[in-house]
mmCIF file of C-alpha atoms in Angstrom:
data_model
loop_
_atom_site.group_PDB
_atom_site.id
_atom_site.type_symbol
_atom_site.label_atom_id
_atom_site.label_comp_id
_atom_site.label_asym_id
_atom_site.label_seq_id
_atom_site.Cartn_x
_atom_site.Cartn_y
_atom_site.Cartn_z
ATOM 1 C CA MET A 15 -14.103 -25.833 30.658
ATOM 2 C CA SER A 16 -14.398 -28.154 33.995
ATOM 3 C CA VAL A 17 -12.134 -27.445 36.863
ATOM 4 C CA ASP A 18 -9.445 -30.051 37.143
ATOM 5 C CA VAL A 19 -7.379 -31.054 40.290
ATOM 6 C CA ALA A 20 -3.983 -30.106 39.135
ATOM 7 C CA THR A 21 -0.954 -32.163 40.076
ATOM 8 C CA GLY A 22 2.031 -30.719 41.559
ATOM 9 C CA ALA A 23 3.799 -30.854 38.560
ATOM 10 C CA GLU A 24 1.232 -29.092 36.366
ATOM 11 C CA GLN A 25 1.237 -26.427 39.382
ATOM 12 C CA ASP A 26 4.911 -25.789 38.906
ATOM 13 C CA TRP A 27 4.211 -25.228 34.974
ATOM 14 C CA MET A 28 1.524 -23.108 35.604
ATOM 15 C CA ALA A 29 3.653 -20.910 38.212
ATOM 16 C CA LEU A 30 6.266 -20.555 35.241
ATOM 17 C CA ALA A 31 3.673 -19.715 32.713
ATOM 18 C CA ILE A 32 2.392 -16.877 35.030
ATOM 19 C CA GLU A 33 5.779 -15.850 35.765
ATOM 20 C CA LEU A 34 6.793 -15.374 31.987
ATOM 21 C CA ALA A 35 3.351 -13.307 31.423
ATOM 22 C CA THR A 36 4.011 -11.451 34.065
ATOM 23 C CA THR A 37 7.918 -10.484 33.537
ATOM 24 C CA ASN A 38 6.602 -10.257 29.854
ATOM 25 C CA VAL A 39 4.780 -7.256 30.423
ATOM 26 C CA ASP A 40 8.353 -5.188 31.752
ATOM 27 C CA SER A 41 9.601 -6.051 28.309
ATOM 28 C CA GLY A 42 6.546 -4.401 26.742
ATOM 29 C CA GLY A 43 4.578 -7.268 25.617
ATOM 30 C CA GLY A 44 1.253 -8.542 26.588
ATOM 31 C CA PRO A 45 0.276 -10.439 29.872
ATOM 32 C CA PHE A 46 0.311 -13.918 28.474
ATOM 33 C CA GLY A 47 2.971 -16.649 28.844
ATOM 34 C CA ALA A 48 2.677 -20.320 27.663
ATOM 35 C CA LEU A 49 4.438 -23.581 27.992
ATOM 36 C CA ILE A 50 4.589 -26.569 25.873
ATOM 37 C CA VAL A 51 5.475 -29.753 27.731
ATOM 38 C CA ARG A 52 6.058 -33.358 26.784
ATOM 39 C CA ASP A 53 6.788 -36.412 29.304
ATOM 40 C CA GLY A 54 7.539 -33.820 32.280
ATOM 41 C CA GLU A 55 9.909 -31.804 30.159
ATOM 42 C CA ILE A 56 9.557 -28.167 29.042
ATOM 43 C CA ILE A 57 9.967 -28.308 25.249
ATOM 44 C CA ALA A 58 9.096 -24.656 24.531
ATOM 45 C CA THR A 59 8.003 -21.316 25.838
ATOM 46 C CA GLY A 60 6.290 -18.052 24.652
ATOM 47 C CA THR A 61 4.784 -14.989 25.618
ATOM 48 C CA ASN A 62 3.093 -12.237 23.946
ATOM 49 C CA LYS A 63 4.566 -10.345 21.411
ATOM 50 C CA VAL A 64 1.898 -8.816 19.347
ATOM 51 C CA THR A 65 2.891 -5.097 19.695
ATOM 52 C CA VAL A 66 6.958 -5.680 20.126
ATOM 53 C CA ASP A 67 6.946 -8.030 16.504
ATOM 54 C CA LEU A 68 4.089 -6.130 15.181
ATOM 55 C CA ASP A 69 2.314 -9.392 14.518
ATOM 56 C CA PRO A 70 -1.639 -10.123 15.545
ATOM 57 C CA THR A 71 -1.063 -13.642 15.640
ATOM 58 C CA ALA A 72 2.008 -13.667 18.137
ATOM 59 C CA HIS A 73 0.136 -14.186 21.048
ATOM 60 C CA ALA A 74 2.076 -16.838 23.857
ATOM 61 C CA GLU A 75 0.252 -19.961 22.963
ATOM 62 C CA VAL A 76 0.755 -19.517 19.078
ATOM 63 C CA ILE A 77 4.726 -18.775 19.696
ATOM 64 C CA ALA A 78 5.100 -21.757 22.139
ATOM 65 C CA ILE A 79 3.422 -24.253 19.557
ATOM 66 C CA ARG A 80 5.765 -22.998 16.886
ATOM 67 C CA SER A 81 8.543 -22.906 18.903
ATOM 68 C CA ALA A 82 8.184 -26.555 20.107
ATOM 69 C CA CYS A 83 7.408 -27.706 16.500
ATOM 70 C CA ARG A 84 10.780 -26.355 15.423
ATOM 71 C CA ALA A 85 12.352 -27.945 18.293
ATOM 72 C CA LEU A 86 10.675 -31.429 17.521
ATOM 73 C CA GLY A 87 10.985 -31.158 14.125
ATOM 74 C CA THR A 88 7.028 -31.769 13.603
ATOM 75 C CA PHE A 89 3.702 -30.153 12.628
ATOM 76 C CA LYS A 90 1.992 -32.602 15.196
ATOM 77 C CA LEU A 91 2.413 -32.046 18.812
ATOM 78 C CA ASP A 92 0.482 -35.337 19.977
ATOM 79 C CA GLY A 93 1.948 -36.226 23.465
ATOM 80 C CA CYS A 94 2.263 -32.766 24.629
ATOM 81 C CA VAL A 95 0.251 -30.551 26.969
ATOM 82 C CA LEU A 96 -0.137 -26.666 26.281
ATOM 83 C CA VAL A 97 0.203 -24.623 29.736
ATOM 84 C CA THR A 98 -0.865 -21.175 29.342
ATOM 85 C CA SER A 99 -1.461 -18.421 32.055
ATOM 86 C CA CYS A 100 -5.033 -17.603 30.646
ATOM 87 C CA GLU A 101 -7.746 -19.347 28.986
ATOM 88 C CA PRO A 102 -6.461 -19.357 25.234
ATOM 89 C CA CYS A 103 -8.564 -17.233 22.601
ATOM 90 C CA PRO A 104 -10.184 -18.689 19.698
ATOM 91 C CA MET A 105 -7.284 -18.490 17.609
ATOM 92 C CA CYS A 106 -5.008 -19.974 20.067
ATOM 93 C CA LEU A 107 -7.232 -22.826 21.078
ATOM 94 C CA ALA A 108 -8.041 -23.804 17.554
ATOM 95 C CA SER A 109 -4.044 -23.625 17.096
ATOM 96 C CA ALA A 110 -3.694 -26.047 19.841
ATOM 97 C CA LEU A 111 -6.627 -28.167 18.279
ATOM 98 C CA TRP A 112 -4.421 -28.244 15.045
ATOM 99 C CA ALA A 113 -1.006 -28.914 16.505
ATOM 100 C CA ARG A 114 -3.004 -32.183 17.967
ATOM 101 C CA VAL A 115 -2.203 -31.215 21.927
ATOM 102 C CA ASP A 116 -3.363 -33.690 24.212
ATOM 103 C CA ARG A 117 -4.577 -31.364 26.848
ATOM 104 C CA VAL A 118 -4.591 -27.749 27.407
ATOM 105 C CA LEU A 119 -4.500 -26.108 31.001
ATOM 106 C CA PHE A 120 -5.087 -22.617 31.625
ATOM 107 C CA ALA A 121 -5.101 -20.500 34.973
ATOM 108 C CA ALA A 122 -6.853 -17.000 34.499
ATOM 109 C CA ASP A 123 -9.983 -17.147 32.302
ATOM 110 C CA ARG A 124 -11.842 -15.443 29.695
ATOM 111 C CA ASP A 125 -13.602 -12.946 32.076
ATOM 112 C CA ASP A 126 -10.332 -11.916 33.662
ATOM 113 C CA ALA A 127 -9.022 -10.889 30.254
ATOM 114 C CA ALA A 128 -12.215 -9.144 29.313
ATOM 115 C CA ASP A 129 -11.713 -7.057 32.881
ATOM 116 C CA ALA A 130 -8.147 -6.556 31.678
ATOM 117 C CA GLY A 131 -9.553 -4.980 28.200
ATOM 118 C CA PHE A 132 -8.980 -8.229 25.959
ATOM 119 C CA ASP A 133 -11.371 -9.378 23.521
ATOM 120 C CA ASP A 134 -11.053 -13.083 24.387
ATOM 121 C CA ARG A 135 -14.413 -13.195 25.958
ATOM 122 C CA ALA A 136 -16.085 -11.363 22.779
ATOM 123 C CA PHE A 137 -14.454 -13.380 20.486
ATOM 124 C CA TYR A 138 -15.745 -16.478 22.115
ATOM 125 C CA ASP A 139 -19.101 -15.055 21.730
ATOM 126 C CA ALA A 140 -19.161 -14.195 18.095
ATOM 127 C CA PHE A 141 -18.209 -17.919 17.580
ATOM 128 C CA LYS A 142 -21.399 -18.810 19.675
ATOM 129 C CA ASP A 143 -23.465 -16.419 17.597
ATOM 130 C CA PRO A 144 -21.592 -15.430 14.393
ATOM 131 C CA GLU A 145 -24.603 -13.564 13.009
ATOM 132 C CA THR A 146 -25.230 -10.980 15.940
ATOM 133 C CA LYS A 147 -22.157 -10.982 17.587
ATOM 134 C CA CYS A 148 -19.310 -11.233 15.177
ATOM 135 C CA PRO A 149 -17.278 -7.646 14.970
ATOM 136 C CA THR A 150 -16.247 -8.335 11.340
ATOM 137 C CA PRO A 151 -18.715 -9.206 8.568
ATOM 138 C CA VAL A 152 -17.779 -12.740 6.837
ATOM 139 C CA HIS A 153 -19.354 -13.145 3.331
ATOM 140 C CA GLN A 154 -19.245 -15.989 0.937
ATOM 141 C CA VAL A 155 -18.480 -15.192 -2.798
ATOM 142 C CA GLU A 156 -20.154 -17.353 -5.256
ATOM 143 C CA MET A 157 -17.458 -18.722 -7.326
ATOM 144 C CA ALA A 158 -17.940 -21.509 -9.931
ATOM 145 C CA ASN A 159 -14.623 -23.162 -9.380
ATOM 146 C CA ARG A 160 -14.817 -22.842 -5.668
ATOM 147 C CA ASN A 161 -13.395 -26.262 -4.960
ATOM 148 C CA ALA A 162 -10.353 -26.475 -7.714
ATOM 149 C CA ALA A 163 -7.729 -26.586 -4.925
ATOM 150 C CA PHE A 164 -9.695 -29.285 -3.065
ATOM 151 C CA ASP A 165 -10.003 -31.261 -6.555
ATOM 152 C CA ALA A 166 -5.988 -30.659 -6.998
ATOM 153 C CA TRP A 167 -5.541 -32.075 -3.588
ATOM 154 C CA ARG A 168 -7.470 -35.031 -3.946
ATOM 155 C CA GLY A 169 -5.954 -35.783 -7.248
ATOM 156 C CA LYS A 170 -2.372 -35.533 -5.466
ATOM 157 C CA THR A 171 -1.072 -38.878 -5.014
ATOM 158 C CA ASP A 172 1.957 -38.177 -2.772
ATOM 159 C CA ARG A 173 0.141 -35.345 -0.504
ATOM 160 C CA VAL A 174 1.298 -34.893 3.045
ATOM 161 C CA ASP A 175 -2.075 -35.420 4.879
ATOM 162 C CA TYR A 176 -2.366 -33.370 8.041
ATOM 163 C CA MET B 72 -22.385 -16.245 7.049
ATOM 164 C CA SER B 73 -24.565 -14.653 4.632
ATOM 165 C CA VAL B 74 -23.948 -14.626 0.844
ATOM 166 C CA ASP B 75 -22.844 -11.459 -0.666
ATOM 167 C CA VAL B 76 -23.229 -10.332 -3.959
ATOM 168 C CA ALA B 77 -19.553 -9.895 -5.066
ATOM 169 C CA THR B 78 -18.059 -7.115 -7.103
ATOM 170 C CA GLY B 79 -15.958 -7.619 -10.167
ATOM 171 C CA ALA B 80 -12.719 -6.578 -8.361
ATOM 172 C CA GLU B 81 -13.790 -8.796 -5.451
ATOM 173 C CA GLN B 82 -14.303 -12.060 -7.855
ATOM 174 C CA ASP B 83 -10.867 -11.062 -9.583
ATOM 175 C CA TRP B 84 -9.223 -11.265 -6.097
ATOM 176 C CA MET B 85 -11.068 -14.571 -5.042
ATOM 177 C CA ALA B 86 -9.911 -15.958 -8.532
ATOM 178 C CA LEU B 87 -6.407 -15.212 -7.452
ATOM 179 C CA ALA B 88 -6.749 -16.756 -3.996
ATOM 180 C CA ILE B 89 -8.150 -19.896 -5.577
ATOM 181 C CA GLU B 90 -5.378 -20.110 -8.201
ATOM 182 C CA LEU B 91 -2.864 -19.488 -5.254
ATOM 183 C CA ALA B 92 -4.590 -22.678 -3.356
ATOM 184 C CA THR B 93 -4.308 -24.708 -6.113
ATOM 185 C CA THR B 94 -1.025 -24.083 -7.448
ATOM 186 C CA ASN B 95 0.005 -24.454 -3.873
ATOM 187 C CA VAL B 96 -0.843 -28.111 -4.145
ATOM 188 C CA ASP B 97 1.667 -28.905 -6.792
ATOM 189 C CA SER B 98 4.238 -27.145 -4.368
ATOM 190 C CA GLY B 99 3.242 -29.533 -1.854
ATOM 191 C CA GLY B 100 1.147 -27.426 0.559
ATOM 192 C CA GLY B 101 -2.347 -27.428 1.441
ATOM 193 C CA PRO B 102 -5.099 -26.425 -0.900
ATOM 194 C CA PHE B 103 -5.399 -22.944 0.645
ATOM 195 C CA GLY B 104 -4.751 -19.830 -0.478
ATOM 196 C CA ALA B 105 -5.274 -15.929 0.610
ATOM 197 C CA LEU B 106 -4.844 -12.052 0.178
ATOM 198 C CA ILE B 107 -5.038 -9.206 1.984
ATOM 199 C CA VAL B 108 -6.349 -6.030 -0.096
ATOM 200 C CA ARG B 109 -6.450 -2.427 0.984
ATOM 201 C CA ASP B 110 -7.761 0.094 -1.391
ATOM 202 C CA GLY B 111 -7.891 -2.395 -4.228
ATOM 203 C CA GLU B 112 -4.105 -2.965 -4.066
ATOM 204 C CA ILE B 113 -3.032 -6.537 -2.901
ATOM 205 C CA ILE B 114 -0.735 -5.861 0.237
ATOM 206 C CA ALA B 115 0.395 -9.333 0.719
ATOM 207 C CA THR B 116 -0.117 -13.079 -0.099
ATOM 208 C CA GLY B 117 -0.182 -16.417 1.756
ATOM 209 C CA THR B 118 -0.848 -20.063 1.101
ATOM 210 C CA ASN B 119 -0.872 -22.907 3.333
ATOM 211 C CA LYS B 120 2.673 -24.078 4.544
ATOM 212 C CA VAL B 121 1.571 -26.612 7.632
ATOM 213 C CA THR B 122 3.743 -29.604 6.285
ATOM 214 C CA VAL B 123 6.287 -27.744 4.015
ATOM 215 C CA ASP B 124 7.165 -25.359 7.056
ATOM 216 C CA LEU B 125 6.358 -27.930 10.032
ATOM 217 C CA ASP B 126 4.275 -25.216 11.360
ATOM 218 C CA PRO B 127 0.538 -26.084 12.307
ATOM 219 C CA THR B 128 -0.401 -22.385 12.834
ATOM 220 C CA ALA B 129 0.835 -21.767 8.634
ATOM 221 C CA HIS B 130 -2.400 -21.446 7.332
ATOM 222 C CA ALA B 131 -2.952 -19.285 4.040
ATOM 223 C CA GLU B 132 -4.532 -16.607 6.274
ATOM 224 C CA VAL B 133 -2.565 -16.297 9.171
ATOM 225 C CA ILE B 134 0.254 -15.887 6.685
ATOM 226 C CA ALA B 135 -1.175 -13.332 4.659
ATOM 227 C CA ILE B 136 -1.821 -11.512 7.997
ATOM 228 C CA ARG B 137 1.665 -11.694 9.251
ATOM 229 C CA SER B 138 3.044 -10.478 5.902
ATOM 230 C CA ALA B 139 0.749 -7.714 5.426
ATOM 231 C CA CYS B 140 1.363 -6.110 8.857
ATOM 232 C CA ARG B 141 5.208 -6.837 7.855
ATOM 233 C CA ALA B 142 4.611 -5.297 4.866
ATOM 234 C CA LEU B 143 2.788 -1.906 6.739
ATOM 235 C CA GLY B 144 4.691 -1.827 9.708
ATOM 236 C CA THR B 145 1.791 -2.377 11.901
ATOM 237 C CA PHE B 146 -0.030 -4.800 14.053
ATOM 238 C CA LYS B 147 -3.680 -3.660 12.765
ATOM 239 C CA LEU B 148 -5.237 -4.303 9.573
ATOM 240 C CA ASP B 149 -7.902 -2.003 9.761
ATOM 241 C CA GLY B 150 -9.211 -0.920 6.121
ATOM 242 C CA CYS B 151 -8.047 -4.261 4.561
ATOM 243 C CA VAL B 152 -10.189 -7.178 3.572
ATOM 244 C CA LEU B 153 -8.960 -10.911 3.834
ATOM 245 C CA VAL B 154 -9.900 -12.758 0.820
ATOM 246 C CA THR B 155 -9.429 -16.531 1.442
ATOM 247 C CA SER B 156 -10.142 -19.645 -0.638
ATOM 248 C CA CYS B 157 -11.960 -21.390 1.876
ATOM 249 C CA GLU B 158 -14.185 -20.073 5.002
ATOM 250 C CA PRO B 159 -11.647 -19.644 7.506
ATOM 251 C CA CYS B 160 -10.765 -22.042 10.012
ATOM 252 C CA PRO B 161 -11.742 -20.695 13.935
ATOM 253 C CA MET B 162 -7.812 -19.946 14.125
ATOM 254 C CA CYS B 163 -7.834 -18.118 10.873
ATOM 255 C CA LEU B 164 -11.107 -16.261 12.018
ATOM 256 C CA ALA B 165 -9.949 -15.318 15.402
ATOM 257 C CA SER B 166 -6.703 -14.057 13.759
ATOM 258 C CA ALA B 167 -8.753 -11.884 11.385
ATOM 259 C CA LEU B 168 -10.589 -10.549 14.617
ATOM 260 C CA TRP B 169 -7.686 -9.656 16.305
ATOM 261 C CA ALA B 170 -5.868 -8.277 13.191
ATOM 262 C CA ARG B 171 -9.051 -5.906 13.034
ATOM 263 C CA VAL B 172 -9.562 -6.379 9.210
ATOM 264 C CA ASP B 173 -12.824 -4.596 7.893
ATOM 265 C CA ARG B 174 -14.332 -7.800 6.383
ATOM 266 C CA VAL B 175 -13.512 -11.161 5.054
ATOM 267 C CA LEU B 176 -14.480 -12.648 2.012
ATOM 268 C CA PHE B 177 -14.326 -16.604 1.233
ATOM 269 C CA ALA B 178 -15.290 -18.892 -1.599
ATOM 270 C CA ALA B 179 -15.378 -22.725 -0.423
ATOM 271 C CA ASP B 180 -16.827 -23.134 2.924
ATOM 272 C CA ARG B 181 -16.369 -25.605 6.048
ATOM 273 C CA ASP B 182 -18.265 -28.573 4.248
ATOM 274 C CA ASP B 183 -16.313 -28.429 1.147
ATOM 275 C CA ALA B 184 -12.829 -28.149 3.251
ATOM 276 C CA ALA B 185 -14.587 -31.268 5.329
ATOM 277 C CA ASP B 186 -15.341 -33.076 2.504
ATOM 278 C CA ALA B 187 -11.874 -32.862 1.669
ATOM 279 C CA GLY B 188 -10.424 -34.183 4.767
ATOM 280 C CA PHE B 189 -10.057 -31.080 6.907
ATOM 281 C CA ASP B 190 -11.015 -30.255 10.583
ATOM 282 C CA ASP B 191 -12.564 -26.965 9.739
ATOM 283 C CA ARG B 192 -16.048 -28.040 10.494
ATOM 284 C CA ALA B 193 -15.356 -29.867 13.323
ATOM 285 C CA PHE B 194 -13.629 -27.213 15.170
ATOM 286 C CA TYR B 195 -16.610 -24.830 14.566
ATOM 287 C CA ASP B 196 -18.483 -27.373 16.156
ATOM 288 C CA ALA B 197 -16.338 -27.643 19.016
ATOM 289 C CA PHE B 198 -16.400 -23.882 19.569
ATOM 290 C CA LYS B 199 -20.561 -24.242 19.617
ATOM 291 C CA ASP B 200 -20.590 -27.096 22.027
ATOM 292 C CA PRO B 201 -17.187 -27.498 23.804
ATOM 293 C CA GLU B 202 -18.286 -29.982 26.453
ATOM 294 C CA THR B 203 -18.876 -32.795 24.050
ATOM 295 C CA LYS B 204 -17.333 -31.807 20.651
ATOM 296 C CA CYS B 205 -14.178 -30.451 21.738
ATOM 297 C CA PRO B 206 -11.367 -33.216 20.785
ATOM 298 C CA THR B 207 -9.064 -31.821 23.075
ATOM 299 C CA PRO B 208 -9.751 -31.682 27.126
ATOM 300 C CA VAL B 209 -9.380 -27.845 28.326
ATOM 301 C CA HIS B 210 -8.959 -27.661 32.062
ATOM 302 C CA GLN B 211 -8.428 -24.582 34.746
ATOM 303 C CA VAL B 212 -5.880 -25.017 37.261
ATOM 304 C CA GLU B 213 -6.694 -23.500 39.999
ATOM 305 C CA MET B 214 -3.802 -20.539 41.314
ATOM 306 C CA ALA B 215 -4.185 -18.215 43.336
ATOM 307 C CA ASN B 216 -1.979 -15.619 41.740
ATOM 308 C CA ARG B 217 -3.711 -16.417 38.390
ATOM 309 C CA ASN B 218 -4.008 -12.942 37.473
ATOM 310 C CA ALA B 219 -0.867 -11.634 38.510
ATOM 311 C CA ALA B 220 0.160 -10.626 35.037
ATOM 312 C CA PHE B 221 -3.197 -8.729 34.423
ATOM 313 C CA ASP B 222 -2.245 -6.698 37.637
ATOM 314 C CA ALA B 223 1.264 -5.922 36.234
ATOM 315 C CA TRP B 224 -0.664 -4.917 32.706
ATOM 316 C CA ARG B 225 -2.990 -2.583 34.693
ATOM 317 C CA GLY B 226 -0.215 -1.063 36.756
ATOM 318 C CA LYS B 227 2.022 -0.188 33.582
ATOM 319 C CA THR B 228 1.492 3.076 32.364
ATOM 320 C CA ASP B 229 3.409 3.284 29.294
ATOM 321 C CA ARG B 230 1.797 -0.191 27.968
ATOM 322 C CA VAL B 231 0.480 -0.129 24.188
ATOM 323 C CA ASP B 232 -2.655 -1.545 24.083
ATOM 324 C CA TYR B 233 -3.942 -3.468 21.082
#
C-alpha cells in the first residue's frame, strides 16, 4: 500500500472518482466512486448502490469492473487501471485481482472509511487474523466427494480457463 | 477455518452445492456451486458464470447472495447460511461479510482449488502479505479532497446506513 507520485492524468481520474462518490451521496447511494481506465480512456464508471439496488455486492469497484467487462466483451481487464475514491475493501480488491487489472489507485484509505462508519478496515483485519477477527464463523464440512466438481473440470477437454 | 460436525441437513445442503458445481461444468461454467439457506429453506442458488456471462465477479457465492437479496427484498442476509462447494475466495468471503450472513459452510478448500488451477489460495496469501504477494500494484494517490464524499455522507441526515 505504498504511496505513488501520481501523474496529472491519474489525478484527473481520481478527481472524477471522488466527484462520482460525492454526488452519489445526493442520489441516495454510498460515498464511493470508481472508474476503469484503459490507454487513457475511461471505459466504465461505478458508484455504490448497495442500499439503492438492495445488493450488498454493489460496491463502486464491482459495478465499474462488471460494466467495463460488458463494454469490452471480456472477463479479463488486463491493460486496465481501477481508480477508486477509497481503498478497495477485500471484496473489491479480490474482484480486481480476478479481473486481472494492471493497477489499482485509491485516494481515501481504510482508516478514513472506518471513521465514516464502514467496515473496510475490520474486514481487512479479519483476513489477517481469521481465527479471532472474522465476524462470521466459517466452517468446513467433511464430504467424501468434496472434489467432484474439480474432477469434472479436469476431465472437460473444452473448458474455458480463467 | 475450524472443522465443524455437520448436521444431516447441512450435509444435504452441501451435497446439493457440490451437485450444482459439478453439473455447472457441463454447462460451460466453472466448478463451483452455492446456496443461501434460511430457517431450513433454500432461498437462492448460484453457480460460477465468469466465462459464460463475461463477468469476473460472477462467482457462485456472489450470484447466490445477490439472488437471495432479490428474493427477500433486502441488502442484509442475517439469519442466513452461505453453503458453498469450495472455500470462498476473498471476494466471496468479503461479500458474505457485507451481506451479514450468520455462517459460511464449505467443502473443498483453497488448496483443492489451487490444485485445480484456481487462484483462491494465492489471493488469500496476497491479503496476508500484500507487500510481496499481491499480484497487482495498489497505490494511494494523494488528493487534498480525498474525504469529500465521506464528509457529504456524514452531512446527509436521511442517509441509509449499511
